[in-house]
Amino acid sequence: MNPKRLNEHNGSQFAFAQNGRLGVKLVHVTPPVRMLHHGLFGEATWRPAEMPLCYDSAPTLVTNFAGSDVPSLIHMIRDVRRASPVAQFSSKFRSRRRPLPDRVGQEVLEVYHRFRANGAAVAQAYEDALPFPPPCSDRDREATYQRLLDRSIGP
């Protein structure tokens, strides 16, 4: 995110999607975010801090068979010239910073909250929100965070 435009995101909600063998899944939607400036970069924070859903039990945004728990997203990607629905979704939303249309955003929120309230598995570790185990994991996220902050402030 461009540090000069961080304030534009204050109060927004961010959606986190993961692509894998079951298609693109919605693993987390934040409460409204607060943007913090750290010199050369910015940070989005939100409360309460909740763990994401496990990939396997999260709502499906799109599959290559055009299946979705959020049908209005399928309509949004139909004009993208890519070979499959997953590729269309990826192309349309890869680096999107504009809000979704109200109707679509509302549907995303309703589906996510319904899954979360109806017993979708919540991740115990961030790796659980991924479709497959990562090659390595950060076992000391607090120290990494502090290192990034120290580096951004400089000597």
PDB file of N, CA and C in Angstrom, residues 5-106:
ATOM      1  N   ARG A   5      -1.242   7.131   0.732  1.00  0.00           N
ATOM      2  CA  ARG A   5      -2.683   6.943   0.580  1.00  0.00           C
ATOM      3  C   ARG A   5      -3.281   6.056   1.675  1.00  0.00           C
ATOM      4  N   LEU A   6      -2.532   5.814   2.738  1.00  0.00           N
ATOM      5  CA  LEU A   6      -3.011   4.911   3.791  1.00  0.00           C
ATOM      6  C   LEU A   6      -4.314   5.396   4.419  1.00  0.00           C
ATOM      7  N   ASN A   7      -4.453   6.691   4.628  1.00  0.00           N
ATOM      8  CA  ASN A   7      -5.652   7.196   5.301  1.00  0.00           C
ATOM      9  C   ASN A   7      -6.932   6.870   4.539  1.00  0.00           C
ATOM     10  N   GLU A   8      -6.833   6.633   3.238  1.00  0.00           N
ATOM     11  CA  GLU A   8      -8.009   6.270   2.453  1.00  0.00           C
ATOM     12  C   GLU A   8      -8.608   4.943   2.910  1.00  0.00           C
ATOM     13  N   HIS A   9      -7.811   4.129   3.585  1.00  0.00           N
ATOM     14  CA  HIS A   9      -8.277   2.803   4.012  1.00  0.00           C
ATOM     15  C   HIS A   9      -8.841   2.782   5.433  1.00  0.00           C
ATOM     16  N   ASN A  10      -8.657   3.853   6.195  1.00  0.00           N
ATOM     17  CA  ASN A  10      -9.202   3.874   7.556  1.00  0.00           C
ATOM     18  C   ASN A  10     -10.690   3.567   7.522  1.00  0.00           C
ATOM     19  N   GLY A  11     -11.116   2.634   8.361  1.00  0.00           N
ATOM     20  CA  GLY A  11     -12.520   2.252   8.435  1.00  0.00           C
ATOM     21  C   GLY A  11     -12.943   1.190   7.437  1.00  0.00           C
ATOM     22  N   SER A  12     -12.071   0.841   6.495  1.00  0.00           N
ATOM     23  CA  SER A  12     -12.389  -0.215   5.525  1.00  0.00           C
ATOM     24  C   SER A  12     -12.287  -1.583   6.193  1.00  0.00           C
ATOM     25  N   GLN A  13     -12.867  -2.563   5.564  1.00  0.00           N
ATOM     26  CA  GLN A  13     -12.695  -3.952   5.984  1.00  0.00           C
ATOM     27  C   GLN A  13     -11.916  -4.662   4.895  1.00  0.00           C
ATOM     28  N   PHE A  14     -10.947  -5.474   5.290  1.00  0.00           N
ATOM     29  CA  PHE A  14     -10.131  -6.220   4.344  1.00  0.00           C
ATOM     30  C   PHE A  14     -10.583  -7.672   4.322  1.00  0.00           C
ATOM     31  N   ALA A  15     -10.610  -8.249   3.131  1.00  0.00           N
ATOM     32  CA  ALA A  15     -10.945  -9.669   2.963  1.00  0.00           C
ATOM     33  C   ALA A  15      -9.687 -10.396   2.506  1.00  0.00           C
ATOM     34  N   PHE A  16      -9.416 -11.533   3.113  1.00  0.00           N
ATOM     35  CA  PHE A  16      -8.242 -12.336   2.781  1.00  0.00           C
ATOM     36  C   PHE A  16      -8.688 -13.637   2.121  1.00  0.00           C
ATOM     37  N   ALA A  17      -8.203 -13.857   0.909  1.00  0.00           N
ATOM     38  CA  ALA A  17      -8.556 -15.038   0.127  1.00  0.00           C
ATOM     39  C   ALA A  17      -7.319 -15.895  -0.078  1.00  0.00           C
ATOM     40  N   GLN A  18      -7.517 -17.212  -0.097  1.00  0.00           N
ATOM     41  CA  GLN A  18      -6.442 -18.167  -0.367  1.00  0.00           C
ATOM     42  C   GLN A  18      -6.880 -19.075  -1.501  1.00  0.00           C
ATOM     43  N   ASN A  19      -5.994 -19.267  -2.476  1.00  0.00           N
ATOM     44  CA  ASN A  19      -6.270 -20.174  -3.584  1.00  0.00           C
ATOM     45  C   ASN A  19      -5.619 -21.523  -3.293  1.00  0.00           C
ATOM     46  N   GLY A  20      -6.315 -22.586  -3.607  1.00  0.00           N
ATOM     47  CA  GLY A  20      -5.781 -23.927  -3.391  1.00  0.00           C
ATOM     48  C   GLY A  20      -6.608 -24.961  -4.127  1.00  0.00           C
ATOM     49  N   ARG A  21      -6.450 -26.207  -3.737  1.00  0.00           N
ATOM     50  CA  ARG A  21      -7.075 -27.336  -4.436  1.00  0.00           C
ATOM     51  C   ARG A  21      -8.605 -27.280  -4.437  1.00  0.00           C
ATOM     52  N   LEU A  22      -9.202 -26.577  -3.484  1.00  0.00           N
ATOM     53  CA  LEU A  22     -10.664 -26.466  -3.410  1.00  0.00           C
ATOM     54  C   LEU A  22     -11.169 -25.150  -3.992  1.00  0.00           C
ATOM     55  N   GLY A  23     -10.302 -24.412  -4.674  1.00  0.00           N
ATOM     56  CA  GLY A  23     -10.660 -23.122  -5.232  1.00  0.00           C
ATOM     57  C   GLY A  23     -10.185 -21.990  -4.346  1.00  0.00           C
ATOM     58  N   VAL A  24     -10.698 -20.799  -4.618  1.00  0.00           N
ATOM     59  CA  VAL A  24     -10.343 -19.623  -3.828  1.00  0.00           C
ATOM     60  C   VAL A  24     -11.311 -19.543  -2.654  1.00  0.00           C
ATOM     61  N   LYS A  25     -10.762 -19.510  -1.451  1.00  0.00           N
ATOM     62  CA  LYS A  25     -11.565 -19.513  -0.222  1.00  0.00           C
ATOM     63  C   LYS A  25     -11.396 -18.192   0.522  1.00  0.00           C
ATOM     64  N   LEU A  26     -12.452 -17.748   1.169  1.00  0.00           N
ATOM     65  CA  LEU A  26     -12.440 -16.536   1.986  1.00  0.00           C
ATOM     66  C   LEU A  26     -12.088 -16.932   3.417  1.00  0.00           C
ATOM     67  N   VAL A  27     -10.834 -16.720   3.808  1.00  0.00           N
ATOM     68  CA  VAL A  27     -10.396 -17.189   5.120  1.00  0.00           C
ATOM     69  C   VAL A  27     -10.564 -16.148   6.218  1.00  0.00           C
ATOM     70  N   HIS A  28     -10.669 -14.863   5.846  1.00  0.00           N
ATOM     71  CA  HIS A  28     -10.846 -13.862   6.904  1.00  0.00           C
ATOM     72  C   HIS A  28     -11.402 -12.562   6.343  1.00  0.00           C
ATOM     73  N   VAL A  29     -12.243 -11.915   7.135  1.00  0.00           N
ATOM     74  CA  VAL A  29     -12.687 -10.548   6.889  1.00  0.00           C
ATOM     75  C   VAL A  29     -12.455  -9.798   8.191  1.00  0.00           C
ATOM     76  N   THR A  30     -11.744  -8.687   8.093  1.00  0.00           N
ATOM     77  CA  THR A  30     -11.426  -7.915   9.293  1.00  0.00           C
ATOM     78  C   THR A  30     -12.601  -7.048   9.710  1.00  0.00           C
ATOM     79  N   PRO A  31     -12.618  -6.670  10.990  1.00  0.00           N
ATOM     80  CA  PRO A  31     -13.468  -5.539  11.372  1.00  0.00           C
ATOM     81  C   PRO A  31     -12.886  -4.281  10.712  1.00  0.00           C
ATOM     82  N   PRO A  32     -13.530  -3.137  10.833  1.00  0.00           N
ATOM     83  CA  PRO A  32     -12.952  -1.919  10.247  1.00  0.00           C
ATOM     84  C   PRO A  32     -11.512  -1.700  10.731  1.00  0.00           C
ATOM     85  N   VAL A  33     -10.635  -1.349   9.783  1.00  0.00           N
ATOM     86  CA  VAL A  33      -9.211  -1.227  10.087  1.00  0.00           C
ATOM     87  C   VAL A  33      -8.836   0.203  10.459  1.00  0.00           C
ATOM     88  N   ARG A  34      -7.736   0.290  11.171  1.00  0.00           N
ATOM     89  CA  ARG A  34      -7.085   1.567  11.481  1.00  0.00           C
ATOM     90  C   ARG A  34      -5.702   1.493  10.875  1.00  0.00           C
ATOM     91  N   MET A  35      -5.363   2.479  10.079  1.00  0.00           N
ATOM     92  CA  MET A  35      -4.071   2.479   9.402  1.00  0.00           C
ATOM     93  C   MET A  35      -3.044   3.247  10.226  1.00  0.00           C
ATOM     94  N   LEU A  36      -1.861   2.637  10.392  1.00  0.00           N
ATOM     95  CA  LEU A  36      -0.756   3.258  11.113  1.00  0.00           C
ATOM     96  C   LEU A  36       0.382   3.522  10.142  1.00  0.00           C
ATOM     97  N   HIS A  37       1.044   4.657  10.294  1.00  0.00           N
ATOM     98  CA  HIS A  37       2.198   5.008   9.463  1.00  0.00           C
ATOM     99  C   HIS A  37       3.476   4.637  10.204  1.00  0.00           C
ATOM    100  N   HIS A  38       4.391   3.966   9.520  1.00  0.00           N
ATOM    101  CA  HIS A  38       5.691   3.585  10.081  1.00  0.00           C
ATOM    102  C   HIS A  38       6.793   4.014   9.110  1.00  0.00           C
ATOM    103  N   GLY A  39       6.925   5.267   8.889  1.00  0.00           N
ATOM    104  CA  GLY A  39       7.971   5.733   7.984  1.00  0.00           C
ATOM    105  C   GLY A  39       7.710   5.321   6.547  1.00  0.00           C
ATOM    106  N   LEU A  40       8.462   4.316   6.086  1.00  0.00           N
ATOM    107  CA  LEU A  40       8.375   3.898   4.691  1.00  0.00           C
ATOM    108  C   LEU A  40       7.233   2.929   4.403  1.00  0.00           C
ATOM    109  N   PHE A  41       6.567   2.431   5.427  1.00  0.00           N
ATOM    110  CA  PHE A  41       5.464   1.499   5.182  1.00  0.00           C
ATOM    111  C   PHE A  41       4.326   1.768   6.147  1.00  0.00           C
ATOM    112  N   GLY A  42       3.208   1.137   5.870  1.00  0.00           N
ATOM    113  CA  GLY A  42       2.041   1.293   6.718  1.00  0.00           C
ATOM    114  C   GLY A  42       1.596  -0.052   7.255  1.00  0.00           C
ATOM    115  N   GLU A  43       0.740   0.000   8.261  1.00  0.00           N
ATOM    116  CA  GLU A  43       0.234  -1.214   8.895  1.00  0.00           C
ATOM    117  C   GLU A  43      -1.262  -1.055   9.121  1.00  0.00           C
ATOM    118  N   ALA A  44      -2.011  -2.078   8.781  1.00  0.00           N
ATOM    119  CA  ALA A  44      -3.444  -2.111   9.063  1.00  0.00           C
ATOM    120  C   ALA A  44      -3.642  -2.878  10.363  1.00  0.00           C
ATOM    121  N   THR A  45      -4.358  -2.288  11.303  1.00  0.00           N
ATOM    122  CA  THR A  45      -4.660  -2.965  12.568  1.00  0.00           C
ATOM    123  C   THR A  45      -6.170  -3.012  12.737  1.00  0.00           C
ATOM    124  N   TRP A  46      -6.634  -3.982  13.524  1.00  0.00           N
ATOM    125  CA  TRP A  46      -8.065  -4.095  13.791  1.00  0.00           C
ATOM    126  C   TRP A  46      -8.286  -4.807  15.106  1.00  0.00           C
ATOM    127  N   ARG A  47      -9.447  -4.522  15.684  1.00  0.00           N
ATOM    128  CA  ARG A  47      -9.873  -5.135  16.937  1.00  0.00           C
ATOM    129  C   ARG A  47     -11.304  -5.598  16.772  1.00  0.00           C
ATOM    130  N   PRO A  48     -11.661  -6.755  17.262  1.00  0.00           N
ATOM    131  CA  PRO A  48     -10.773  -7.688  17.933  1.00  0.00           C
ATOM    132  C   PRO A  48      -9.893  -8.428  16.926  1.00  0.00           C
ATOM    133  N   ALA A  49      -8.743  -8.817  17.396  1.00  0.00           N
ATOM    134  CA  ALA A  49      -7.840  -9.625  16.573  1.00  0.00           C
ATOM    135  C   ALA A  49      -8.323 -11.067  16.667  1.00  0.00           C
ATOM    136  N   GLU A  50      -8.773 -11.607  15.542  1.00  0.00           N
ATOM    137  CA  GLU A  50      -9.273 -12.981  15.506  1.00  0.00           C
ATOM    138  C   GLU A  50      -8.439 -13.795  14.533  1.00  0.00           C
ATOM    139  N   MET A  51      -8.353 -15.069  14.791  1.00  0.00           N
ATOM    140  CA  MET A  51      -7.687 -15.961  13.860  1.00  0.00           C
ATOM    141  C   MET A  51      -8.591 -16.185  12.651  1.00  0.00           C
ATOM    142  N   PRO A  52      -7.993 -16.436  11.492  1.00  0.00           N
ATOM    143  CA  PRO A  52      -8.789 -16.703  10.289  1.00  0.00           C
ATOM    144  C   PRO A  52      -9.437 -18.084  10.366  1.00  0.00           C
ATOM    145  N   LEU A  53     -10.290 -18.358   9.389  1.00  0.00           N
ATOM    146  CA  LEU A  53     -10.870 -19.692   9.262  1.00  0.00           C
ATOM    147  C   LEU A  53      -9.852 -20.626   8.630  1.00  0.00           C
ATOM    148  N   CYS A  54      -9.989 -21.906   8.915  1.00  0.00           N
ATOM    149  CA  CYS A  54      -9.172 -22.909   8.236  1.00  0.00           C
ATOM    150  C   CYS A  54      -9.587 -22.946   6.761  1.00  0.00           C
ATOM    151  N   TYR A  55      -8.617 -23.116   5.891  1.00  0.00           N
ATOM    152  CA  TYR A  55      -8.890 -23.123   4.450  1.00  0.00           C
ATOM    153  C   TYR A  55     -10.005 -24.105   4.095  1.00  0.00           C
ATOM    154  N   ASP A  56      -9.933 -25.319   4.594  1.00  0.00           N
ATOM    155  CA  ASP A  56     -10.886 -26.363   4.202  1.00  0.00           C
ATOM    156  C   ASP A  56     -12.332 -26.039   4.560  1.00  0.00           C
ATOM    157  N   SER A  57     -12.568 -25.249   5.619  1.00  0.00           N
ATOM    158  CA  SER A  57     -13.943 -24.983   6.038  1.00  0.00           C
ATOM    159  C   SER A  57     -14.410 -23.565   5.730  1.00  0.00           C
ATOM    160  N   ALA A  58     -13.581 -22.775   5.074  1.00  0.00           N
ATOM    161  CA  ALA A  58     -13.933 -21.388   4.744  1.00  0.00           C
ATOM    162  C   ALA A  58     -14.891 -21.343   3.547  1.00  0.00           C
ATOM    163  N   PRO A  59     -15.664 -20.262   3.420  1.00  0.00           N
ATOM    164  CA  PRO A  59     -16.556 -20.140   2.266  1.00  0.00           C
ATOM    165  C   PRO A  59     -15.764 -20.080   0.961  1.00  0.00           C
ATOM    166  N   THR A  60     -16.351 -20.633  -0.079  1.00  0.00           N
ATOM    167  CA  THR A  60     -15.722 -20.642  -1.406  1.00  0.00           C
ATOM    168  C   THR A  60     -16.106 -19.375  -2.158  1.00  0.00           C
ATOM    169  N   LEU A  61     -15.081 -18.658  -2.641  1.00  0.00           N
ATOM    170  CA  LEU A  61     -15.334 -17.488  -3.475  1.00  0.00           C
ATOM    171  C   LEU A  61     -15.516 -17.896  -4.923  1.00  0.00           C
ATOM    172  N   VAL A  62     -14.687 -18.835  -5.398  1.00  0.00           N
ATOM    173  CA  VAL A  62     -14.825 -19.318  -6.776  1.00  0.00           C
ATOM    174  C   VAL A  62     -14.044 -20.614  -6.947  1.00  0.00           C
ATOM    175  N   THR A  63     -14.596 -21.501  -7.778  1.00  0.00           N
ATOM    176  CA  THR A  63     -13.885 -22.705  -8.211  1.00  0.00           C
ATOM    177  C   THR A  63     -13.772 -22.651  -9.728  1.00  0.00           C
ATOM    178  N   ASN A  64     -13.007 -23.552 -10.289  1.00  0.00           N
ATOM    179  CA  ASN A  64     -12.881 -23.581 -11.745  1.00  0.00           C
ATOM    180  C   ASN A  64     -14.140 -24.106 -12.433  1.00  0.00           C
ATOM    181  N   PHE A  65     -15.110 -24.540 -11.643  1.00  0.00           N
ATOM    182  CA  PHE A  65     -16.407 -24.950 -12.189  1.00  0.00           C
ATOM    183  C   PHE A  65     -17.442 -23.847 -11.998  1.00  0.00           C
ATOM    184  N   ALA A  66     -16.950 -22.636 -11.660  1.00  0.00           N
ATOM    185  CA  ALA A  66     -17.785 -21.451 -11.432  1.00  0.00           C
ATOM    186  C   ALA A  66     -18.714 -21.605 -10.238  1.00  0.00           C
ATOM    187  N   GLY A  67     -18.345 -22.478  -9.295  1.00  0.00           N
ATOM    188  CA  GLY A  67     -19.099 -22.592  -8.061  1.00  0.00           C
ATOM    189  C   GLY A  67     -18.677 -21.499  -7.095  1.00  0.00           C
ATOM    190  N   SER A  68     -19.617 -21.058  -6.240  1.00  0.00           N
ATOM    191  CA  SER A  68     -19.298 -20.010  -5.282  1.00  0.00           C
ATOM    192  C   SER A  68     -20.364 -19.945  -4.205  1.00  0.00           C
ATOM    193  N   ASP A  69     -19.922 -19.660  -2.979  1.00  0.00           N
ATOM    194  CA  ASP A  69     -20.857 -19.336  -1.908  1.00  0.00           C
ATOM    195  C   ASP A  69     -21.273 -17.871  -1.991  1.00  0.00           C
ATOM    196  N   VAL A  70     -20.613 -17.103  -2.867  1.00  0.00           N
ATOM    197  CA  VAL A  70     -20.899 -15.680  -3.075  1.00  0.00           C
ATOM    198  C   VAL A  70     -21.170 -15.479  -4.573  1.00  0.00           C
ATOM    199  N   PRO A  71     -22.370 -15.841  -5.039  1.00  0.00           N
ATOM    200  CA  PRO A  71     -22.667 -15.814  -6.471  1.00  0.00           C
ATOM    201  C   PRO A  71     -22.445 -14.467  -7.149  1.00  0.00           C
ATOM    202  N   SER A  72     -22.617 -13.364  -6.451  1.00  0.00           N
ATOM    203  CA  SER A  72     -22.439 -12.057  -7.095  1.00  0.00           C
ATOM    204  C   SER A  72     -20.992 -11.835  -7.539  1.00  0.00           C
ATOM    205  N   LEU A  73     -20.032 -12.542  -6.929  1.00  0.00           N
ATOM    206  CA  LEU A  73     -18.646 -12.439  -7.381  1.00  0.00           C
ATOM    207  C   LEU A  73     -18.457 -13.069  -8.759  1.00  0.00           C
ATOM    208  N   ILE A  74     -19.186 -14.145  -9.031  1.00  0.00           N
ATOM    209  CA  ILE A  74     -19.102 -14.794 -10.345  1.00  0.00           C
ATOM    210  C   ILE A  74     -19.534 -13.808 -11.434  1.00  0.00           C
ATOM    211  N   HIS A  75     -20.573 -13.048 -11.156  1.00  0.00           N
ATOM    212  CA  HIS A  75     -21.039 -12.050 -12.124  1.00  0.00           C
ATOM    213  C   HIS A  75     -19.994 -10.948 -12.334  1.00  0.00           C
ATOM    214  N   MET A  76     -19.251 -10.589 -11.283  1.00  0.00           N
ATOM    215  CA  MET A  76     -18.245  -9.529 -11.398  1.00  0.00           C
ATOM    216  C   MET A  76     -17.051  -9.918 -12.268  1.00  0.00           C
ATOM    217  N   ILE A  77     -16.756 -11.216 -12.351  1.00  0.00           N
ATOM    218  CA  ILE A  77     -15.538 -11.636 -13.061  1.00  0.00           C
ATOM    219  C   ILE A  77     -15.806 -12.090 -14.491  1.00  0.00           C
ATOM    220  N   ARG A  78     -17.048 -12.149 -14.897  1.00  0.00           N
ATOM    221  CA  ARG A  78     -17.389 -12.686 -16.228  1.00  0.00           C
ATOM    222  C   ARG A  78     -16.746 -11.923 -17.374  1.00  0.00           C
ATOM    223  N   ASP A  79     -16.440 -10.645 -17.195  1.00  0.00           N
ATOM    224  CA  ASP A  79     -15.862  -9.845 -18.276  1.00  0.00           C
ATOM    225  C   ASP A  79     -14.334  -9.953 -18.353  1.00  0.00           C
ATOM    226  N   VAL A  80     -13.706 -10.712 -17.447  1.00  0.00           N
ATOM    227  CA  VAL A  80     -12.247 -10.835 -17.433  1.00  0.00           C
ATOM    228  C   VAL A  80     -11.834 -11.908 -18.434  1.00  0.00           C
ATOM    229  N   ARG A  81     -10.905 -11.562 -19.297  1.00  0.00           N
ATOM    230  CA  ARG A  81     -10.489 -12.464 -20.377  1.00  0.00           C
ATOM    231  C   ARG A  81      -9.360 -13.376 -19.898  1.00  0.00           C
ATOM    232  N   ARG A  82      -9.736 -14.403 -19.155  1.00  0.00           N
ATOM    233  CA  ARG A  82      -8.804 -15.424 -18.686  1.00  0.00           C
ATOM    234  C   ARG A  82      -9.472 -16.786 -18.903  1.00  0.00           C
ATOM    235  N   ALA A  83      -8.676 -17.848 -18.859  1.00  0.00           N
ATOM    236  CA  ALA A  83      -9.153 -19.170 -19.265  1.00  0.00           C
ATOM    237  C   ALA A  83     -10.093 -19.845 -18.267  1.00  0.00           C
ATOM    238  N   SER A  84      -9.984 -19.532 -16.986  1.00  0.00           N
ATOM    239  CA  SER A  84     -10.806 -20.232 -15.993  1.00  0.00           C
ATOM    240  C   SER A  84     -11.377 -19.226 -14.993  1.00  0.00           C
ATOM    241  N   PRO A  85     -12.443 -19.611 -14.281  1.00  0.00           N
ATOM    242  CA  PRO A  85     -13.000 -18.710 -13.271  1.00  0.00           C
ATOM    243  C   PRO A  85     -11.988 -18.324 -12.183  1.00  0.00           C
ATOM    244  N   VAL A  86     -11.149 -19.259 -11.738  1.00  0.00           N
ATOM    245  CA  VAL A  86     -10.144 -18.929 -10.725  1.00  0.00           C
ATOM    246  C   VAL A  86      -9.150 -17.909 -11.279  1.00  0.00           C
ATOM    247  N   ALA A  87      -8.711 -18.086 -12.521  1.00  0.00           N
ATOM    248  CA  ALA A  87      -7.800 -17.114 -13.143  1.00  0.00           C
ATOM    249  C   ALA A  87      -8.492 -15.764 -13.322  1.00  0.00           C
ATOM    250  N   GLN A  88      -9.774 -15.772 -13.663  1.00  0.00           N
ATOM    251  CA  GLN A  88     -10.522 -14.524 -13.794  1.00  0.00           C
ATOM    252  C   GLN A  88     -10.576 -13.793 -12.450  1.00  0.00           C
ATOM    253  N   PHE A  89     -10.895 -14.539 -11.397  1.00  0.00           N
ATOM    254  CA  PHE A  89     -10.958 -13.950 -10.061  1.00  0.00           C
ATOM    255  C   PHE A  89      -9.603 -13.372  -9.668  1.00  0.00           C
ATOM    256  N   SER A  90      -8.548 -14.164  -9.874  1.00  0.00           N
ATOM    257  CA  SER A  90      -7.199 -13.715  -9.505  1.00  0.00           C
ATOM    258  C   SER A  90      -6.822 -12.449 -10.249  1.00  0.00           C
ATOM    259  N   SER A  91      -7.120 -12.394 -11.525  1.00  0.00           N
ATOM    260  CA  SER A  91      -6.793 -11.226 -12.327  1.00  0.00           C
ATOM    261  C   SER A  91      -7.575  -9.996 -11.857  1.00  0.00           C
ATOM    262  N   LYS A  92      -8.838 -10.170 -11.553  1.00  0.00           N
ATOM    263  CA  LYS A  92      -9.705  -9.051 -11.158  1.00  0.00           C
ATOM    264  C   LYS A  92      -9.361  -8.498  -9.776  1.00  0.00           C
ATOM    265  N   PHE A  93      -8.956  -9.386  -8.853  1.00  0.00           N
ATOM    266  CA  PHE A  93      -8.806  -8.971  -7.456  1.00  0.00           C
ATOM    267  C   PHE A  93      -7.381  -9.026  -6.918  1.00  0.00           C
ATOM    268  N   ARG A  94      -6.411  -9.324  -7.740  1.00  0.00           N
ATOM    269  CA  ARG A  94      -5.013  -9.498  -7.273  1.00  0.00           C
ATOM    270  C   ARG A  94      -4.534  -8.340  -6.409  1.00  0.00           C
ATOM    271  N   SER A  95      -4.690  -7.134  -6.864  1.00  0.00           N
ATOM    272  CA  SER A  95      -4.188  -5.986  -6.111  1.00  0.00           C
ATOM    273  C   SER A  95      -5.258  -4.906  -5.977  1.00  0.00           C
ATOM    274  N   ARG A  96      -6.468  -5.327  -5.834  1.00  0.00           N
ATOM    275  CA  ARG A  96      -7.596  -4.385  -5.766  1.00  0.00           C
ATOM    276  C   ARG A  96      -7.517  -3.559  -4.490  1.00  0.00           C
ATOM    277  N   ARG A  97      -7.720  -2.269  -4.633  1.00  0.00           N
ATOM    278  CA  ARG A  97      -7.765  -1.392  -3.478  1.00  0.00           C
ATOM    279  C   ARG A  97      -9.093  -0.640  -3.396  1.00  0.00           C
ATOM    280  N   ARG A  98      -9.904  -0.767  -4.433  1.00  0.00           N
ATOM    281  CA  ARG A  98     -11.222  -0.137  -4.421  1.00  0.00           C
ATOM    282  C   ARG A  98     -12.207  -1.041  -3.687  1.00  0.00           C
ATOM    283  N   PRO A  99     -13.168  -0.449  -3.008  1.00  0.00           N
ATOM    284  CA  PRO A  99     -14.180  -1.276  -2.343  1.00  0.00           C
ATOM    285  C   PRO A  99     -15.026  -2.038  -3.360  1.00  0.00           C
ATOM    286  N   LEU A 100     -15.573  -3.139  -2.925  1.00  0.00           N
ATOM    287  CA  LEU A 100     -16.530  -3.864  -3.748  1.00  0.00           C
ATOM    288  C   LEU A 100     -17.812  -3.043  -3.860  1.00  0.00           C
ATOM    289  N   PRO A 101     -18.593  -3.260  -4.916  1.00  0.00           N
ATOM    290  CA  PRO A 101     -19.919  -2.630  -4.951  1.00  0.00           C
ATOM    291  C   PRO A 101     -20.697  -3.029  -3.692  1.00  0.00           C
ATOM    292  N   ASP A 102     -21.533  -2.135  -3.187  1.00  0.00           N
ATOM    293  CA  ASP A 102     -22.232  -2.367  -1.917  1.00  0.00           C
ATOM    294  C   ASP A 102     -22.927  -3.722  -1.854  1.00  0.00           C
ATOM    295  N   ARG A 103     -23.654  -4.075  -2.903  1.00  0.00           N
ATOM    296  CA  ARG A 103     -24.408  -5.341  -2.930  1.00  0.00           C
ATOM    297  C   ARG A 103     -23.484  -6.540  -2.788  1.00  0.00           C
ATOM    298  N   VAL A 104     -22.355  -6.502  -3.492  1.00  0.00           N
ATOM    299  CA  VAL A 104     -21.400  -7.611  -3.454  1.00  0.00           C
ATOM    300  C   VAL A 104     -20.703  -7.652  -2.099  1.00  0.00           C
ATOM    301  N   GLY A 105     -20.273  -6.497  -1.609  1.00  0.00           N
ATOM    302  CA  GLY A 105     -19.627  -6.443  -0.296  1.00  0.00           C
ATOM    303  C   GLY A 105     -20.524  -6.966   0.802  1.00  0.00           C
ATOM    304  N   GLN A 106     -21.800  -6.598   0.745  1.00  0.00           N
ATOM    305  CA  GLN A 106     -22.755  -7.081   1.748  1.00  0.00           C
ATOM    306  C   GLN A 106     -22.897  -8.598   1.690  1.00  0.00           C
TER     307      GLN A 106
END
